[in-house]
PDB file of C-alpha atoms in Angstrom:
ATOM      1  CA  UNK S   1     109.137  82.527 206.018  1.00  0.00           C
ATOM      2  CA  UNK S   2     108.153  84.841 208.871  1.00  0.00           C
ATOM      3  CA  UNK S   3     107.028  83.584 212.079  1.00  0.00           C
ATOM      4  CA  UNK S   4     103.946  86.037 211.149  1.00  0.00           C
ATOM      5  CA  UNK S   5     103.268  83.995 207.864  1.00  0.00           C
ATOM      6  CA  UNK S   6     103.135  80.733 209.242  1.00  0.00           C
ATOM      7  CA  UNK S   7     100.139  81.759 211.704  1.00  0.00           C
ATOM      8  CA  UNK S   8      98.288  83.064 209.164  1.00  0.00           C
ATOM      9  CA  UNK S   9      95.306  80.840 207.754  1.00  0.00           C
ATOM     10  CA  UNK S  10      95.878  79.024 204.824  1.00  0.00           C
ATOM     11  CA  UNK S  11      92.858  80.026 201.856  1.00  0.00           C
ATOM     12  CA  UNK S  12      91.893  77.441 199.413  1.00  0.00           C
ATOM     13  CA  UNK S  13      88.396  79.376 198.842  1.00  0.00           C
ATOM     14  CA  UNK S  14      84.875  78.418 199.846  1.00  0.00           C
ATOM     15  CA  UNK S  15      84.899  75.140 201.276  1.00  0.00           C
ATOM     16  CA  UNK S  16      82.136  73.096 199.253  1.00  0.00           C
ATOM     17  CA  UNK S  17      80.768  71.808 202.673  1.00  0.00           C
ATOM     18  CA  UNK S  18      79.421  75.466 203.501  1.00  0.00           C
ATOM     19  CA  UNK S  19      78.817  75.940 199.821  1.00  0.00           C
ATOM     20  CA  UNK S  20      76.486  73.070 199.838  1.00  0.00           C
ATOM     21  CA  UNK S  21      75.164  73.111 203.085  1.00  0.00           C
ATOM     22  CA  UNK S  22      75.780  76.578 204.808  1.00  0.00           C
ATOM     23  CA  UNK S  23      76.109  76.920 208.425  1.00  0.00           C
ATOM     24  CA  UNK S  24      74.721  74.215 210.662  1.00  0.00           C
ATOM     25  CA  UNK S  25      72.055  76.060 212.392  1.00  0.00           C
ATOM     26  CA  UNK S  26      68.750  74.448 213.912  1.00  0.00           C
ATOM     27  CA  UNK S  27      65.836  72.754 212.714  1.00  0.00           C
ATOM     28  CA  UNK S  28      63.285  75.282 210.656  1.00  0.00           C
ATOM     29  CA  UNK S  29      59.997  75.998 211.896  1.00  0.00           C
ATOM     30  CA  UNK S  30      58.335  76.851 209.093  1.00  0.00           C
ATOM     31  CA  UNK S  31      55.285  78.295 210.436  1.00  0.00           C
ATOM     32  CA  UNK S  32      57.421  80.455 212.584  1.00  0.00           C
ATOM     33  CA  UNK S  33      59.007  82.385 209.818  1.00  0.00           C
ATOM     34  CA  UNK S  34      57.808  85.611 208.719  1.00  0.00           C
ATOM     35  CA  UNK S  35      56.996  86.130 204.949  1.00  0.00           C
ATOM     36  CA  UNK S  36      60.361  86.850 203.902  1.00  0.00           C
ATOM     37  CA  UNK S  37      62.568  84.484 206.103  1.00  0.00           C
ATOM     38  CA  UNK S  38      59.853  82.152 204.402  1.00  0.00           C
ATOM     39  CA  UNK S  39      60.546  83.344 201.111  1.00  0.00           C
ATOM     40  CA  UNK S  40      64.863  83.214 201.660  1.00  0.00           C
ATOM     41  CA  UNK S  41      64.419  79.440 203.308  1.00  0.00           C
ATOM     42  CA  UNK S  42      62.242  78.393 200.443  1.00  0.00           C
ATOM     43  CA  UNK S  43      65.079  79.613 197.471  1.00  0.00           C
ATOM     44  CA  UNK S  44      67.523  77.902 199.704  1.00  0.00           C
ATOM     45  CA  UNK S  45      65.399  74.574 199.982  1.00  0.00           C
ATOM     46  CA  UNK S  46      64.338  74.336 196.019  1.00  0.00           C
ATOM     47  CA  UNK S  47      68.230  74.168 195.129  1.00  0.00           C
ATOM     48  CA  UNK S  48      68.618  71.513 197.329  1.00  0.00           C
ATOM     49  CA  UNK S  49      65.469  69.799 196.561  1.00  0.00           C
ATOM     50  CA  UNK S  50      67.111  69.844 192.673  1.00  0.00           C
ATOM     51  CA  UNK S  51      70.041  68.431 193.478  1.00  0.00           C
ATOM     52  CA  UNK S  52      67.765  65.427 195.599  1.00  0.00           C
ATOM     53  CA  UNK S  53      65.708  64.603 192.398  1.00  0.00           C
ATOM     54  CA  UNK S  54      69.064  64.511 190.337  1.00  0.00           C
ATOM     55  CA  UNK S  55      70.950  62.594 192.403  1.00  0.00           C
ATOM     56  CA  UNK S  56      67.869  59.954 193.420  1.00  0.00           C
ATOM     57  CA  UNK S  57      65.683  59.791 190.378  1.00  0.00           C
ATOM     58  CA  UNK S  58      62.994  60.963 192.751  1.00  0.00           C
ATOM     59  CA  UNK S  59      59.458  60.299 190.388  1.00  0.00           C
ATOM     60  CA  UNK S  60      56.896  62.565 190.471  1.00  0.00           C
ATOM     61  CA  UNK S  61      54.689  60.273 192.039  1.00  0.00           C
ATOM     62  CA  UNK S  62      57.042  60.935 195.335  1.00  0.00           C
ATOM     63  CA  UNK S  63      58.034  64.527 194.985  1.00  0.00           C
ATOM     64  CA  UNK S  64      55.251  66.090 192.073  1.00  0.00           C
ATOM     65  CA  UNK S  65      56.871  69.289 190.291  1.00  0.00           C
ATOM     66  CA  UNK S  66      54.420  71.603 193.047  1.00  0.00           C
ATOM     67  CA  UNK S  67      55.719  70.089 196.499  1.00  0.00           C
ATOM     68  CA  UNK S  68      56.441  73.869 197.198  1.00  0.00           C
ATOM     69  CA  UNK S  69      53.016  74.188 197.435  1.00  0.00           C
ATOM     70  CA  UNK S  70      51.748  71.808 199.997  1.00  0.00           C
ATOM     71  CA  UNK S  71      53.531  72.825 203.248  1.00  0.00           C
ATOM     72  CA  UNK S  72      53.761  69.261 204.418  1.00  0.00           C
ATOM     73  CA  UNK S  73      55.777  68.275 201.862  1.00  0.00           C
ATOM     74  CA  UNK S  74      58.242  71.704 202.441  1.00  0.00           C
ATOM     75  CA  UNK S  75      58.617  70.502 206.244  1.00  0.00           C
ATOM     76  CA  UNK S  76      59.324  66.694 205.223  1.00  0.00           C
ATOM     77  CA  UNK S  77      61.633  68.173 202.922  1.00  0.00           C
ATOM     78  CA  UNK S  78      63.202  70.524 205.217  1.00  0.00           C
ATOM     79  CA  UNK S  79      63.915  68.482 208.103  1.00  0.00           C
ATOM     80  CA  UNK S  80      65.146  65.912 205.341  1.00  0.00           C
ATOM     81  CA  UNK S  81      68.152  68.116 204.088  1.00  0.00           C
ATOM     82  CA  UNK S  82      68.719  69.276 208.174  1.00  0.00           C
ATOM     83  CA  UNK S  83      69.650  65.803 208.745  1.00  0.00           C
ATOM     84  CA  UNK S  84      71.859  65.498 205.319  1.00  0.00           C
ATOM     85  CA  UNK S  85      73.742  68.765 206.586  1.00  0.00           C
ATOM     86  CA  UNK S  86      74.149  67.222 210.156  1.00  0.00           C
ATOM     87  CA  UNK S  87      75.054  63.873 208.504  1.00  0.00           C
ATOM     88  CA  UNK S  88      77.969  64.862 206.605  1.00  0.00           C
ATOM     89  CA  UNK S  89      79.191  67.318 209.477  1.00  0.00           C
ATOM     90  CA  UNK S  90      82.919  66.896 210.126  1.00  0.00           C
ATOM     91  CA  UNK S  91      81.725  65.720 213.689  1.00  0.00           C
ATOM     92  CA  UNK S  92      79.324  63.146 212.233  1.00  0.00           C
ATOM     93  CA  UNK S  93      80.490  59.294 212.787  1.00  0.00           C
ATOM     94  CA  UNK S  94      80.829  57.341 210.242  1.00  0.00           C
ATOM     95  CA  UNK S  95      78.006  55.779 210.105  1.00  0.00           C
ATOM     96  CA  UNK S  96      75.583  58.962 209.755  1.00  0.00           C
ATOM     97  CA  UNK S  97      75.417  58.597 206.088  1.00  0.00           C
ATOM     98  CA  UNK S  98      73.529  55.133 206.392  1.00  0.00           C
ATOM     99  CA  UNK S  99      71.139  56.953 208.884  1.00  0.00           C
ATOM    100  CA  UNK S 100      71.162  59.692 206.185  1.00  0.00           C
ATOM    101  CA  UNK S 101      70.207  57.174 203.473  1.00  0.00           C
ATOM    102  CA  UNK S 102      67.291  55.526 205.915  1.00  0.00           C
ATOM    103  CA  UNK S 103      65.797  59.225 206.662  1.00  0.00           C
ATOM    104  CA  UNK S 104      65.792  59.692 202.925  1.00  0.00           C
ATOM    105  CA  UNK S 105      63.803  56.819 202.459  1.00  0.00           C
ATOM    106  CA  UNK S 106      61.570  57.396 205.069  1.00  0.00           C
ATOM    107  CA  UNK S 107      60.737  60.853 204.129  1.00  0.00           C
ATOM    108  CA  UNK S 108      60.207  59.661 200.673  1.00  0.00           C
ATOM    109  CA  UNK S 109      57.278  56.926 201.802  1.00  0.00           C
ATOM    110  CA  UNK S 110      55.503  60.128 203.998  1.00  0.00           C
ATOM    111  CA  UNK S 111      55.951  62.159 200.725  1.00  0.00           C
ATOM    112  CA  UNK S 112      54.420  59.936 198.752  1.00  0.00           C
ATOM    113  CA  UNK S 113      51.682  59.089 201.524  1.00  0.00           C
ATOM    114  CA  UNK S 114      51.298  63.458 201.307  1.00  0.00           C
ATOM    115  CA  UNK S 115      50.972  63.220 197.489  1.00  0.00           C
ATOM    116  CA  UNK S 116      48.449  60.020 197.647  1.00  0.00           C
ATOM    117  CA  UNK S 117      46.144  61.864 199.458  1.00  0.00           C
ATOM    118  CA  UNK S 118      46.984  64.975 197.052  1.00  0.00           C
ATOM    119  CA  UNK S 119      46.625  63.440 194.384  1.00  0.00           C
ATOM    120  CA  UNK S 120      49.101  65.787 192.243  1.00  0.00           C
ATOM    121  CA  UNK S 121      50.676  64.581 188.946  1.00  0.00           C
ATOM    122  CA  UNK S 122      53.162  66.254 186.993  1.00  0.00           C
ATOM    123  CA  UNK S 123      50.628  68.009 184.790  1.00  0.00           C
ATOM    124  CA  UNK S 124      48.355  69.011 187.656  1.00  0.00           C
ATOM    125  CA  UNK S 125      48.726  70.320 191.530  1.00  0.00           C
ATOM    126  CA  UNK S 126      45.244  69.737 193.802  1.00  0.00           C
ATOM    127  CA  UNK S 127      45.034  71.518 197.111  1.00  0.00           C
ATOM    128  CA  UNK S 128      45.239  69.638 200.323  1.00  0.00           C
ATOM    129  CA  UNK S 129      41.651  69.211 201.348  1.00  0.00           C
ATOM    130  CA  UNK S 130      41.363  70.350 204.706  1.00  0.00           C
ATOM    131  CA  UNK S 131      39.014  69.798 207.284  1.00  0.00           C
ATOM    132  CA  UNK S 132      36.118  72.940 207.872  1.00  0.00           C
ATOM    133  CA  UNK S 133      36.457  71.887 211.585  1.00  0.00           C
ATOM    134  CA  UNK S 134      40.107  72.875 211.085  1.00  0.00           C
ATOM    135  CA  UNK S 135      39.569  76.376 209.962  1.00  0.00           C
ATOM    136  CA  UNK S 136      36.341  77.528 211.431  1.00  0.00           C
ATOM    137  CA  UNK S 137      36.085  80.510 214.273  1.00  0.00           C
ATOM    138  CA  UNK S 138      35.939  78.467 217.956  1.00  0.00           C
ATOM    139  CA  UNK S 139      32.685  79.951 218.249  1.00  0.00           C
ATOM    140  CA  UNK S 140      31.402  78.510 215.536  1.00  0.00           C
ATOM    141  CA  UNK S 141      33.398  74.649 215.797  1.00  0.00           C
ATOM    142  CA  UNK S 142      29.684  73.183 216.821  1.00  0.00           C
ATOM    143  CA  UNK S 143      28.114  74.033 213.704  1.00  0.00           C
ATOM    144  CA  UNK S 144      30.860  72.101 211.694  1.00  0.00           C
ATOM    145  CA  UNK S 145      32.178  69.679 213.891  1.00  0.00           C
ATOM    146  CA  UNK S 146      29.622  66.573 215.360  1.00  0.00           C
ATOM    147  CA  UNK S 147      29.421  66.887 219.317  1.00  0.00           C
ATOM    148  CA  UNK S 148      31.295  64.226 220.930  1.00  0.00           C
ATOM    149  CA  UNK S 149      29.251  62.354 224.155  1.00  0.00           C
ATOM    150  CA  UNK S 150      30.607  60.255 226.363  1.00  0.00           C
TER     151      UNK S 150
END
């Protein structure tokens, strides 16, 4: 062999780290994103979100089939799989995938707090009720929203 060949890179493919994962990038904001940045995340976070159910048995009384649809549940979720990807990082110590495994189940007690107050089953998604104070015009918030007196 050639000096040459032996400082080339050896190629064994994709490595299944980035194939799984991707690059390690920051946390999502999710109401940041424009409608198509939205749209790629989303695609990126329902394969994942597959592969979580498989792997964990995750009932529907945790995770119903329309989690994509209440965007608490899509932020749980997201920040969920950012620590997975940072967890099994070739920097990670070894004891990230513990942490990993405590995140997961604390993310799956606030998703199922999310879907209690839901109240989604398999068969049927409900809209998250949300307060009128929370979407009325600031010059309208006193007709909707008690006055406060100290």
């Amino acid at each position: 062999m050639t000096a040459a060949a032996n400082d080339e890179p050896l190629d064994f493919g994709v490595d299944p780290f980035d194939r799984t994962f991707g690059q390690l990038r920051g946390p999502i904001h999710w109401p940041s994103l424009t409608a198509t940045e939205s749209a790629s995340r989303m695609s990126e976070l329902r394969d994942w979100v597959r592969l979580l159910v498989t792997r964990f048995g995750l009932e529907p009384r945790t995770l119903p089939p329309c989690w994509a649809r209440h965007p608490a549940m899509v932020e749980i979720l997201s920040a969920l799989r950012d620590h997975e990807r940072a967890s099994y990082a070739d920097t990670a110590p070894p004891t990230a995938a513990m942490d990993w495994l405590r995140a997961l189940r604390d993310a799956q007690l606030l998703l199922a707090e999310t879907g209690a107050r839901t109240q989604c089953t398999i068969h049927e998604h409900r809209n998250q009720a949300v307060p009128p104070w929370a979407t009325a015009n600031p010059g309208d918030i006193d007709s909707v929203a008690p006055q406060c007196s100290f």
